[in-house]
Amino acid sequence: MASFRARLVNLALPLLGIKRFFSEPELMSERLAKARKRKPERPKAKWSKVFDIVEDTSRGYPVVTITPKQGTKRGAPHLLYLHGGGYVLDIAGLHFETVCRLCQMLGASATVPVYPLAPEHKAPEILAAMRALYAEVSERHGAENVTVMGDSAGGGMSLALAQMLKTDGGARPASLVLWSPWLDATAGAEGQAAIEPDDRMLAQVGLESCAAMYGGDVPPDDPRLSPLFGDLADLPPTAIFSGTSDILLVDGRRLAEKFHALGKTDFEYHEYADMFHVWMLLPVPEGKEALARTADFIAEAHAA
């Protein structure tokens, strides 16, 4: 059973308006237009006492770099974090809060792209930009020192990026971390409809709309949108985190099943009972536990 705090947070989730956003696709364009007018969120001022936080816009989109003021811990990884938001919503303060906490736990630095969004930009362009950014990060820090990670849509993008690296011969990162990953853009997997009444954040119809805006002419079952259907062999060590009150549970489960079928042994699958979408970003005991498990996995992958 979920902790008392997690149950309270779950009850309050509808107040954020995320479920309404994903349940009313006919209003999505209007709501996105309003969202684009808001001031973009960045790390809270308190983190500037701990990290040097630099924002660079020279690539045509902002990239935020987070580096410990005392320097990174010897042998610490570098995190390339791809945020969630259905490929249409901008990065949230909670994303930066969580990345900073993880960097603090690991003594690590991080690169956080505020990547271009759909529907103004489409998957091929966005993925190409992330592939180019990964090349820069891996050259600067060494691919063997990089963890690529993300939540929700960012988790799907992380897996798609790893598949792109395999296809084009790029140096693979030391590890992948996928939090509540969205891996199947068709949004019609068996089992999702049964979970949806318990999911207080996502709805299948909204995922379908986001996938259409992000994909453009790319079909939803294309591995660039749905990396679950791409080449899963010989990927880096991978950690998957899924919650049973999240319609994307079925994506995480299927990825773990496919890894098992391939005989992959360097992966972890963590399923949290009664937990909601991207709970690791929120101040609940299960979120702290997921962060600790993530830090341990990354540290072990980089020590191997």
PDB file of C-alpha atoms in Angstrom:
ATOM      1  CA  MET A   1       0.000   0.000   0.000  1.00  0.00           C
ATOM      2  CA  ALA A   2       1.151   3.511  -0.770  1.00  0.00           C
ATOM      3  CA  SER A   3       2.300   5.705   2.114  1.00  0.00           C
ATOM      4  CA  PHE A   4      -0.133   8.132   3.742  1.00  0.00           C
ATOM      5  CA  ARG A   5       1.670  11.091   2.161  1.00  0.00           C
ATOM      6  CA  ALA A   6       1.544   9.469  -1.277  1.00  0.00           C
ATOM      7  CA  ARG A   7      -2.180   8.836  -0.914  1.00  0.00           C
ATOM      8  CA  LEU A   8      -2.729  12.487  -0.010  1.00  0.00           C
ATOM      9  CA  VAL A   9      -0.683  13.661  -2.992  1.00  0.00           C
ATOM     10  CA  ASN A  10      -2.582  11.310  -5.289  1.00  0.00           C
ATOM     11  CA  LEU A  11      -5.897  12.743  -4.070  1.00  0.00           C
ATOM     12  CA  ALA A  12      -4.631  16.259  -4.817  1.00  0.00           C
ATOM     13  CA  LEU A  13      -3.234  15.532  -8.285  1.00  0.00           C
ATOM     14  CA  PRO A  14      -6.404  16.562 -10.170  1.00  0.00           C
ATOM     15  CA  LEU A  15      -5.943  20.074  -8.776  1.00  0.00           C
ATOM     16  CA  LEU A  16      -2.856  20.422 -10.992  1.00  0.00           C
ATOM     17  CA  GLY A  17      -5.050  20.185 -14.098  1.00  0.00           C
ATOM     18  CA  ILE A  18      -2.882  17.573 -15.790  1.00  0.00           C
ATOM     19  CA  LYS A  19      -5.655  14.979 -16.023  1.00  0.00           C
ATOM     20  CA  ARG A  20      -7.986  17.595 -17.469  1.00  0.00           C
ATOM     21  CA  PHE A  21      -5.336  18.536 -20.035  1.00  0.00           C
ATOM     22  CA  PHE A  22      -4.967  14.931 -21.194  1.00  0.00           C
ATOM     23  CA  SER A  23      -8.698  14.169 -21.043  1.00  0.00           C
ATOM     24  CA  GLU A  24      -9.855  17.076 -23.224  1.00  0.00           C
ATOM     25  CA  PRO A  25      -7.758  16.988 -26.403  1.00  0.00           C
ATOM     26  CA  GLU A  26     -10.175  19.308 -28.168  1.00  0.00           C
ATOM     27  CA  LEU A  27      -8.961  22.087 -25.835  1.00  0.00           C
ATOM     28  CA  MET A  28      -5.285  21.143 -25.989  1.00  0.00           C
ATOM     29  CA  SER A  29      -4.244  23.675 -28.628  1.00  0.00           C
ATOM     30  CA  GLU A  30      -5.859  26.536 -26.708  1.00  0.00           C
ATOM     31  CA  ARG A  31      -4.234  25.466 -23.452  1.00  0.00           C
ATOM     32  CA  LEU A  32      -0.825  25.047 -25.087  1.00  0.00           C
ATOM     33  CA  ALA A  33      -1.049  28.567 -26.512  1.00  0.00           C
ATOM     34  CA  LYS A  34      -1.585  29.871 -22.971  1.00  0.00           C
ATOM     35  CA  ALA A  35       1.233  27.697 -21.611  1.00  0.00           C
ATOM     36  CA  ARG A  36       3.688  29.143 -24.137  1.00  0.00           C
ATOM     37  CA  LYS A  37       3.121  32.602 -22.656  1.00  0.00           C
ATOM     38  CA  ARG A  38       4.200  31.597 -19.164  1.00  0.00           C
ATOM     39  CA  LYS A  39       7.644  32.386 -17.855  1.00  0.00           C
ATOM     40  CA  PRO A  40       9.802  29.259 -18.183  1.00  0.00           C
ATOM     41  CA  GLU A  41      10.695  27.506 -14.941  1.00  0.00           C
ATOM     42  CA  ARG A  42      14.289  27.112 -13.850  1.00  0.00           C
ATOM     43  CA  PRO A  43      16.078  25.783 -10.723  1.00  0.00           C
ATOM     44  CA  LYS A  44      15.120  27.495  -7.477  1.00  0.00           C
ATOM     45  CA  ALA A  45      17.497  30.145  -6.181  1.00  0.00           C
ATOM     46  CA  LYS A  46      18.546  27.908  -3.266  1.00  0.00           C
ATOM     47  CA  TRP A  47      20.370  25.614  -5.674  1.00  0.00           C
ATOM     48  CA  SER A  48      22.662  28.441  -6.798  1.00  0.00           C
ATOM     49  CA  LYS A  49      24.362  28.146  -3.408  1.00  0.00           C
ATOM     50  CA  VAL A  50      25.255  24.526  -4.161  1.00  0.00           C
ATOM     51  CA  PHE A  51      25.708  24.457  -7.931  1.00  0.00           C
ATOM     52  CA  ASP A  52      27.000  26.634 -10.725  1.00  0.00           C
ATOM     53  CA  ILE A  53      23.940  26.815 -12.982  1.00  0.00           C
ATOM     54  CA  VAL A  54      24.563  28.067 -16.505  1.00  0.00           C
ATOM     55  CA  GLU A  55      22.053  28.479 -19.320  1.00  0.00           C
ATOM     56  CA  ASP A  56      23.219  28.493 -22.933  1.00  0.00           C
ATOM     57  CA  THR A  57      20.892  29.322 -25.847  1.00  0.00           C
ATOM     58  CA  SER A  58      23.436  29.110 -28.667  1.00  0.00           C
ATOM     59  CA  ARG A  59      21.931  25.886 -30.069  1.00  0.00           C
ATOM     60  CA  GLY A  60      18.586  27.517 -30.748  1.00  0.00           C
ATOM     61  CA  TYR A  61      17.032  26.173 -27.547  1.00  0.00           C
ATOM     62  CA  PRO A  62      18.106  26.553 -23.900  1.00  0.00           C
ATOM     63  CA  VAL A  63      20.474  24.060 -22.316  1.00  0.00           C
ATOM     64  CA  VAL A  64      20.961  24.258 -18.553  1.00  0.00           C
ATOM     65  CA  THR A  65      24.181  22.876 -17.082  1.00  0.00           C
ATOM     66  CA  ILE A  66      24.370  22.069 -13.378  1.00  0.00           C
ATOM     67  CA  THR A  67      27.816  21.635 -11.792  1.00  0.00           C
ATOM     68  CA  PRO A  68      28.667  21.287  -8.065  1.00  0.00           C
ATOM     69  CA  LYS A  69      30.489  24.389  -6.806  1.00  0.00           C
ATOM     70  CA  GLN A  70      33.005  22.173  -5.041  1.00  0.00           C
ATOM     71  CA  GLY A  71      33.563  20.191  -8.224  1.00  0.00           C
ATOM     72  CA  THR A  72      32.183  16.793  -9.117  1.00  0.00           C
ATOM     73  CA  LYS A  73      32.979  13.796  -6.977  1.00  0.00           C
ATOM     74  CA  ARG A  74      35.863  11.745  -8.356  1.00  0.00           C
ATOM     75  CA  GLY A  75      34.456   9.175 -10.762  1.00  0.00           C
ATOM     76  CA  ALA A  76      30.970  10.697 -10.618  1.00  0.00           C
ATOM     77  CA  PRO A  77      28.723  10.393 -13.676  1.00  0.00           C
ATOM     78  CA  HIS A  78      27.310  13.164 -15.812  1.00  0.00           C
ATOM     79  CA  LEU A  79      23.545  13.119 -16.271  1.00  0.00           C
ATOM     80  CA  LEU A  80      21.806  14.027 -19.518  1.00  0.00           C
ATOM     81  CA  TYR A  81      18.208  14.527 -18.390  1.00  0.00           C
ATOM     82  CA  LEU A  82      15.292  14.650 -20.843  1.00  0.00           C
ATOM     83  CA  HIS A  83      12.128  15.974 -19.245  1.00  0.00           C
ATOM     84  CA  GLY A  84       8.595  14.677 -19.656  1.00  0.00           C
ATOM     85  CA  GLY A  85       5.458  16.547 -20.643  1.00  0.00           C
ATOM     86  CA  GLY A  86       4.001  14.609 -23.555  1.00  0.00           C
ATOM     87  CA  TYR A  87       6.500  16.301 -25.912  1.00  0.00           C
ATOM     88  CA  VAL A  88       4.233  19.376 -25.790  1.00  0.00           C
ATOM     89  CA  LEU A  89       4.667  20.794 -22.268  1.00  0.00           C
ATOM     90  CA  ASP A  90       7.734  22.679 -21.083  1.00  0.00           C
ATOM     91  CA  ILE A  91      10.042  21.559 -18.308  1.00  0.00           C
ATOM     92  CA  ALA A  92       8.689  22.059 -14.788  1.00  0.00           C
ATOM     93  CA  GLY A  93      10.379  23.242 -11.633  1.00  0.00           C
ATOM     94  CA  LEU A  94       9.974  19.751 -10.185  1.00  0.00           C
ATOM     95  CA  HIS A  95      12.219  18.368 -12.922  1.00  0.00           C
ATOM     96  CA  PHE A  96      15.036  20.711 -11.956  1.00  0.00           C
ATOM     97  CA  GLU A  97      14.431  20.073  -8.259  1.00  0.00           C
ATOM     98  CA  THR A  98      14.798  16.322  -8.789  1.00  0.00           C
ATOM     99  CA  VAL A  99      17.853  16.576 -11.037  1.00  0.00           C
ATOM    100  CA  CYS A 100      19.581  18.811  -8.489  1.00  0.00           C
ATOM    101  CA  ARG A 101      18.806  16.355  -5.689  1.00  0.00           C
ATOM    102  CA  LEU A 102      20.158  13.467  -7.741  1.00  0.00           C
ATOM    103  CA  CYS A 103      23.323  15.424  -8.578  1.00  0.00           C
ATOM    104  CA  GLN A 104      23.743  16.148  -4.873  1.00  0.00           C
ATOM    105  CA  MET A 105      23.385  12.456  -4.002  1.00  0.00           C
ATOM    106  CA  LEU A 106      25.918  11.383  -6.640  1.00  0.00           C
ATOM    107  CA  GLY A 107      28.301  14.325  -6.547  1.00  0.00           C
ATOM    108  CA  ALA A 108      27.475  14.583 -10.245  1.00  0.00           C
ATOM    109  CA  SER A 109      26.940  17.261 -12.864  1.00  0.00           C
ATOM    110  CA  ALA A 110      24.066  17.385 -15.342  1.00  0.00           C
ATOM    111  CA  THR A 111      22.966  18.727 -18.689  1.00  0.00           C
ATOM    112  CA  VAL A 112      19.258  19.516 -18.982  1.00  0.00           C
ATOM    113  CA  PRO A 113      18.031  20.555 -22.438  1.00  0.00           C
ATOM    114  CA  VAL A 114      14.866  22.611 -22.608  1.00  0.00           C
ATOM    115  CA  TYR A 115      14.254  21.039 -25.978  1.00  0.00           C
ATOM    116  CA  PRO A 116      11.920  22.360 -28.713  1.00  0.00           C
ATOM    117  CA  LEU A 117       8.312  21.273 -28.281  1.00  0.00           C
ATOM    118  CA  ALA A 118       5.512  19.921 -30.441  1.00  0.00           C
ATOM    119  CA  PRO A 119       3.383  20.882 -32.288  1.00  0.00           C
ATOM    120  CA  GLU A 120       5.719  23.690 -33.387  1.00  0.00           C
ATOM    121  CA  HIS A 121       8.508  21.125 -33.811  1.00  0.00           C
ATOM    122  CA  LYS A 122       8.337  17.454 -34.793  1.00  0.00           C
ATOM    123  CA  ALA A 123      10.033  14.259 -33.681  1.00  0.00           C
ATOM    124  CA  PRO A 124      12.741  14.012 -36.388  1.00  0.00           C
ATOM    125  CA  GLU A 125      13.958  17.561 -35.660  1.00  0.00           C
ATOM    126  CA  ILE A 126      13.817  17.192 -31.878  1.00  0.00           C
ATOM    127  CA  LEU A 127      15.550  13.808 -31.860  1.00  0.00           C
ATOM    128  CA  ALA A 128      18.272  15.101 -34.195  1.00  0.00           C
ATOM    129  CA  ALA A 129      18.867  17.989 -31.785  1.00  0.00           C
ATOM    130  CA  MET A 130      19.157  15.599 -28.831  1.00  0.00           C
ATOM    131  CA  ARG A 131      21.500  13.334 -30.798  1.00  0.00           C
ATOM    132  CA  ALA A 132      23.762  16.322 -31.528  1.00  0.00           C
ATOM    133  CA  LEU A 133      23.658  17.426 -27.892  1.00  0.00           C
ATOM    134  CA  TYR A 134      24.548  13.914 -26.729  1.00  0.00           C
ATOM    135  CA  ALA A 135      27.583  14.003 -29.052  1.00  0.00           C
ATOM    136  CA  GLU A 136      28.741  17.210 -27.364  1.00  0.00           C
ATOM    137  CA  VAL A 137      28.135  15.862 -23.857  1.00  0.00           C
ATOM    138  CA  SER A 138      29.840  12.541 -24.545  1.00  0.00           C
ATOM    139  CA  GLU A 139      32.846  14.261 -26.091  1.00  0.00           C
ATOM    140  CA  ARG A 140      33.173  16.583 -23.105  1.00  0.00           C
ATOM    141  CA  HIS A 141      32.613  14.008 -20.356  1.00  0.00           C
ATOM    142  CA  GLY A 142      33.302  10.689 -22.072  1.00  0.00           C
ATOM    143  CA  ALA A 143      30.387   8.485 -23.110  1.00  0.00           C
ATOM    144  CA  GLU A 144      31.452   5.947 -20.494  1.00  0.00           C
ATOM    145  CA  ASN A 145      30.696   8.588 -17.837  1.00  0.00           C
ATOM    146  CA  VAL A 146      27.256   9.628 -19.118  1.00  0.00           C
ATOM    147  CA  THR A 147      23.838   8.465 -17.925  1.00  0.00           C
ATOM    148  CA  VAL A 148      20.944   9.292 -20.230  1.00  0.00           C
ATOM    149  CA  MET A 149      17.698   9.483 -18.315  1.00  0.00           C
ATOM    150  CA  GLY A 150      14.223  10.916 -18.447  1.00  0.00           C
ATOM    151  CA  ASP A 151      10.675  10.751 -17.178  1.00  0.00           C
ATOM    152  CA  SER A 152       7.520   9.942 -19.146  1.00  0.00           C
ATOM    153  CA  ALA A 153       8.007  11.263 -22.711  1.00  0.00           C
ATOM    154  CA  GLY A 154      11.608  12.018 -21.750  1.00  0.00           C
ATOM    155  CA  GLY A 155      12.011   8.347 -20.858  1.00  0.00           C
ATOM    156  CA  GLY A 156      10.772   7.388 -24.308  1.00  0.00           C
ATOM    157  CA  MET A 157      13.127   9.904 -25.900  1.00  0.00           C
ATOM    158  CA  SER A 158      16.019   8.497 -23.849  1.00  0.00           C
ATOM    159  CA  LEU A 159      15.403   4.991 -25.169  1.00  0.00           C
ATOM    160  CA  ALA A 160      14.930   6.284 -28.729  1.00  0.00           C
ATOM    161  CA  LEU A 161      18.240   8.158 -28.433  1.00  0.00           C
ATOM    162  CA  ALA A 162      20.026   4.995 -27.278  1.00  0.00           C
ATOM    163  CA  GLN A 163      18.620   3.167 -30.321  1.00  0.00           C
ATOM    164  CA  MET A 164      19.791   5.975 -32.615  1.00  0.00           C
ATOM    165  CA  LEU A 165      23.305   5.679 -31.186  1.00  0.00           C
ATOM    166  CA  LYS A 166      23.321   1.963 -31.890  1.00  0.00           C
ATOM    167  CA  THR A 167      22.156   2.530 -35.478  1.00  0.00           C
ATOM    168  CA  ASP A 168      24.652   5.259 -36.324  1.00  0.00           C
ATOM    169  CA  GLY A 169      27.576   3.779 -34.395  1.00  0.00           C
ATOM    170  CA  GLY A 170      27.739   6.444 -31.714  1.00  0.00           C
ATOM    171  CA  ALA A 171      29.409   5.696 -28.402  1.00  0.00           C
ATOM    172  CA  ARG A 172      26.775   4.359 -26.025  1.00  0.00           C
ATOM    173  CA  PRO A 173      26.282   5.884 -22.573  1.00  0.00           C
ATOM    174  CA  ALA A 174      27.160   4.007 -19.401  1.00  0.00           C
ATOM    175  CA  SER A 175      23.503   3.594 -18.430  1.00  0.00           C
ATOM    176  CA  LEU A 176      19.873   4.490 -19.072  1.00  0.00           C
ATOM    177  CA  VAL A 177      17.262   5.382 -16.452  1.00  0.00           C
ATOM    178  CA  LEU A 178      13.600   5.441 -17.486  1.00  0.00           C
ATOM    179  CA  TRP A 179      11.086   6.866 -15.017  1.00  0.00           C
ATOM    180  CA  SER A 180       7.415   6.090 -15.816  1.00  0.00           C
ATOM    181  CA  PRO A 181       8.462   5.898 -19.471  1.00  0.00           C
ATOM    182  CA  TRP A 182       6.120   6.486 -22.402  1.00  0.00           C
ATOM    183  CA  LEU A 183       7.394   3.927 -24.896  1.00  0.00           C
ATOM    184  CA  ASP A 184       4.362   3.196 -27.094  1.00  0.00           C
ATOM    185  CA  ALA A 185       2.880   6.238 -28.812  1.00  0.00           C
ATOM    186  CA  THR A 186      -0.086   4.264 -30.137  1.00  0.00           C
ATOM    187  CA  ALA A 187      -1.518   4.608 -26.604  1.00  0.00           C
ATOM    188  CA  GLY A 188      -3.783   1.613 -27.121  1.00  0.00           C
ATOM    189  CA  ALA A 189      -2.009  -1.191 -25.317  1.00  0.00           C
ATOM    190  CA  GLU A 190      -4.010  -3.900 -23.641  1.00  0.00           C
ATOM    191  CA  GLY A 191      -4.526  -3.092 -19.988  1.00  0.00           C
ATOM    192  CA  GLN A 192      -4.356   0.707 -20.211  1.00  0.00           C
ATOM    193  CA  ALA A 193      -8.121   1.215 -20.267  1.00  0.00           C
ATOM    194  CA  ALA A 194      -8.491  -0.818 -17.068  1.00  0.00           C
ATOM    195  CA  ILE A 195      -5.897   1.328 -15.277  1.00  0.00           C
ATOM    196  CA  GLU A 196      -7.136   4.710 -16.522  1.00  0.00           C
ATOM    197  CA  PRO A 197      -9.855   5.193 -13.858  1.00  0.00           C
ATOM    198  CA  ASP A 198      -7.103   4.991 -11.208  1.00  0.00           C
ATOM    199  CA  ASP A 199      -4.716   7.279 -13.105  1.00  0.00           C
ATOM    200  CA  ARG A 200      -5.276  10.836 -11.874  1.00  0.00           C
ATOM    201  CA  MET A 201      -2.844  12.378 -14.368  1.00  0.00           C
ATOM    202  CA  LEU A 202      -2.993  10.726 -17.804  1.00  0.00           C
ATOM    203  CA  ALA A 203      -5.632   9.615 -20.311  1.00  0.00           C
ATOM    204  CA  GLN A 204      -5.220   7.541 -23.457  1.00  0.00           C
ATOM    205  CA  VAL A 205      -7.018  10.063 -25.665  1.00  0.00           C
ATOM    206  CA  GLY A 206      -4.591  12.790 -24.597  1.00  0.00           C
ATOM    207  CA  LEU A 207      -1.563  10.631 -25.272  1.00  0.00           C
ATOM    208  CA  GLU A 208      -2.892   9.937 -28.770  1.00  0.00           C
ATOM    209  CA  SER A 209      -3.231  13.660 -29.415  1.00  0.00           C
ATOM    210  CA  CYS A 210       0.263  14.428 -28.115  1.00  0.00           C
ATOM    211  CA  ALA A 211       1.738  11.643 -30.243  1.00  0.00           C
ATOM    212  CA  ALA A 212       0.031  13.061 -33.337  1.00  0.00           C
ATOM    213  CA  MET A 213       1.377  16.555 -32.629  1.00  0.00           C
ATOM    214  CA  TYR A 214       4.890  15.249 -31.962  1.00  0.00           C
ATOM    215  CA  GLY A 215       5.008  12.720 -34.785  1.00  0.00           C
ATOM    216  CA  GLY A 216       3.519  14.729 -37.620  1.00  0.00           C
ATOM    217  CA  ASP A 217       3.940  12.472 -40.662  1.00  0.00           C
ATOM    218  CA  VAL A 218       5.760   9.809 -38.610  1.00  0.00           C
ATOM    219  CA  PRO A 219       3.369   6.944 -37.761  1.00  0.00           C
ATOM    220  CA  PRO A 220       2.853   6.328 -34.039  1.00  0.00           C
ATOM    221  CA  ASP A 221       4.338   2.821 -34.150  1.00  0.00           C
ATOM    222  CA  ASP A 222       7.608   4.118 -35.623  1.00  0.00           C
ATOM    223  CA  PRO A 223      10.450   3.418 -33.126  1.00  0.00           C
ATOM    224  CA  ARG A 224      11.315   7.110 -33.073  1.00  0.00           C
ATOM    225  CA  LEU A 225       7.974   7.655 -31.340  1.00  0.00           C
ATOM    226  CA  SER A 226       7.529   4.150 -29.927  1.00  0.00           C
ATOM    227  CA  PRO A 227      10.990   2.814 -29.026  1.00  0.00           C
ATOM    228  CA  LEU A 228       9.311  -0.231 -27.465  1.00  0.00           C
ATOM    229  CA  PHE A 229       8.994  -1.505 -31.063  1.00  0.00           C
ATOM    230  CA  GLY A 230      12.606  -0.721 -31.982  1.00  0.00           C
ATOM    231  CA  ASP A 231      15.835  -2.697 -31.633  1.00  0.00           C
ATOM    232  CA  LEU A 232      16.286  -3.494 -27.945  1.00  0.00           C
ATOM    233  CA  ALA A 233      19.378  -5.679 -28.196  1.00  0.00           C
ATOM    234  CA  ASP A 234      22.771  -4.597 -26.837  1.00  0.00           C
ATOM    235  CA  LEU A 235      21.534  -1.478 -25.084  1.00  0.00           C
ATOM    236  CA  PRO A 236      23.330  -0.009 -22.058  1.00  0.00           C
ATOM    237  CA  PRO A 237      22.450  -1.163 -18.535  1.00  0.00           C
ATOM    238  CA  THR A 238      18.924   0.116 -17.932  1.00  0.00           C
ATOM    239  CA  ALA A 239      16.732   0.854 -14.915  1.00  0.00           C
ATOM    240  CA  ILE A 240      12.951   1.078 -15.389  1.00  0.00           C
ATOM    241  CA  PHE A 241      10.562   2.489 -12.782  1.00  0.00           C
ATOM    242  CA  SER A 242       6.780   2.057 -13.142  1.00  0.00           C
ATOM    243  CA  GLY A 243       3.764   2.544 -10.872  1.00  0.00           C
ATOM    244  CA  THR A 244       0.594   0.473 -10.916  1.00  0.00           C
ATOM    245  CA  SER A 245      -1.753   3.519 -10.893  1.00  0.00           C
ATOM    246  CA  ASP A 246      -0.213   4.855 -14.107  1.00  0.00           C
ATOM    247  CA  ILE A 247      -1.512   3.870 -17.557  1.00  0.00           C
ATOM    248  CA  LEU A 248       2.114   3.790 -18.709  1.00  0.00           C
ATOM    249  CA  LEU A 249       2.686   0.834 -16.381  1.00  0.00           C
ATOM    250  CA  VAL A 250       2.045  -1.431 -19.363  1.00  0.00           C
ATOM    251  CA  ASP A 251       4.914   0.193 -21.287  1.00  0.00           C
ATOM    252  CA  GLY A 252       7.438  -0.416 -18.516  1.00  0.00           C
ATOM    253  CA  ARG A 253       6.246  -3.986 -18.028  1.00  0.00           C
ATOM    254  CA  ARG A 254       6.464  -4.788 -21.726  1.00  0.00           C
ATOM    255  CA  LEU A 255       9.976  -3.381 -21.980  1.00  0.00           C
ATOM    256  CA  ALA A 256      11.070  -5.527 -19.040  1.00  0.00           C
ATOM    257  CA  GLU A 257       9.437  -8.582 -20.636  1.00  0.00           C
ATOM    258  CA  LYS A 258      11.228  -7.909 -23.927  1.00  0.00           C
ATOM    259  CA  PHE A 259      14.557  -7.523 -22.129  1.00  0.00           C
ATOM    260  CA  HIS A 260      13.946 -10.852 -20.377  1.00  0.00           C
ATOM    261  CA  ALA A 261      13.150 -12.504 -23.709  1.00  0.00           C
ATOM    262  CA  LEU A 262      16.402 -11.179 -25.168  1.00  0.00           C
ATOM    263  CA  GLY A 263      18.368 -12.563 -22.228  1.00  0.00           C
ATOM    264  CA  LYS A 264      19.440  -9.104 -21.073  1.00  0.00           C
ATOM    265  CA  THR A 265      20.753  -9.332 -17.524  1.00  0.00           C
ATOM    266  CA  ASP A 266      22.054  -5.797 -16.932  1.00  0.00           C
ATOM    267  CA  PHE A 267      18.703  -4.174 -16.277  1.00  0.00           C
ATOM    268  CA  GLU A 268      16.449  -3.515 -13.301  1.00  0.00           C
ATOM    269  CA  TYR A 269      12.682  -3.237 -13.270  1.00  0.00           C
ATOM    270  CA  HIS A 270      11.087  -1.587 -10.258  1.00  0.00           C
ATOM    271  CA  GLU A 271       7.306  -1.651  -9.971  1.00  0.00           C
ATOM    272  CA  TYR A 272       5.688   0.362  -7.170  1.00  0.00           C
ATOM    273  CA  ALA A 273       2.210  -0.648  -6.018  1.00  0.00           C
ATOM    274  CA  ASP A 274      -0.440   2.090  -6.100  1.00  0.00           C
ATOM    275  CA  MET A 275       2.026   4.715  -7.293  1.00  0.00           C
ATOM    276  CA  PHE A 276       1.050   7.401  -9.771  1.00  0.00           C
ATOM    277  CA  HIS A 277       2.818   8.773 -12.825  1.00  0.00           C
ATOM    278  CA  VAL A 278       6.335  10.202 -12.171  1.00  0.00           C
ATOM    279  CA  TRP A 279       5.976   9.885  -8.406  1.00  0.00           C
ATOM    280  CA  MET A 280       9.756  10.156  -8.044  1.00  0.00           C
ATOM    281  CA  LEU A 281       9.461  13.887  -8.789  1.00  0.00           C
ATOM    282  CA  LEU A 282       7.180  14.490  -5.805  1.00  0.00           C
ATOM    283  CA  PRO A 283       7.908  14.733  -2.048  1.00  0.00           C
ATOM    284  CA  VAL A 284       6.624  11.325  -0.985  1.00  0.00           C
ATOM    285  CA  PRO A 285       8.539   8.472   0.729  1.00  0.00           C
ATOM    286  CA  GLU A 286       8.283   6.313  -2.376  1.00  0.00           C
ATOM    287  CA  GLY A 287       9.824   9.139  -4.396  1.00  0.00           C
ATOM    288  CA  LYS A 288      12.811   9.322  -2.056  1.00  0.00           C
ATOM    289  CA  GLU A 289      13.193   5.549  -2.296  1.00  0.00           C
ATOM    290  CA  ALA A 290      13.084   5.644  -6.100  1.00  0.00           C
ATOM    291  CA  LEU A 291      15.723   8.395  -6.132  1.00  0.00           C
ATOM    292  CA  ALA A 292      17.964   6.350  -3.825  1.00  0.00           C
ATOM    293  CA  ARG A 293      17.557   3.279  -6.025  1.00  0.00           C
ATOM    294  CA  THR A 294      18.305   5.373  -9.085  1.00  0.00           C
ATOM    295  CA  ALA A 295      21.463   6.797  -7.514  1.00  0.00           C
ATOM    296  CA  ASP A 296      22.635   3.298  -6.530  1.00  0.00           C
ATOM    297  CA  PHE A 297      21.983   1.950 -10.022  1.00  0.00           C
ATOM    298  CA  ILE A 298      23.852   4.799 -11.712  1.00  0.00           C
ATOM    299  CA  ALA A 299      26.797   4.508  -9.325  1.00  0.00           C
ATOM    300  CA  GLU A 300      27.040   0.744  -9.874  1.00  0.00           C
ATOM    301  CA  ALA A 301      26.758   1.087 -13.658  1.00  0.00           C
ATOM    302  CA  HIS A 302      29.593   3.607 -13.708  1.00  0.00           C
ATOM    303  CA  ALA A 303      31.759   1.517 -11.419  1.00  0.00           C
ATOM    304  CA  ALA A 304      31.422  -1.563 -13.638  1.00  0.00           C
TER     305      ALA A 304
END
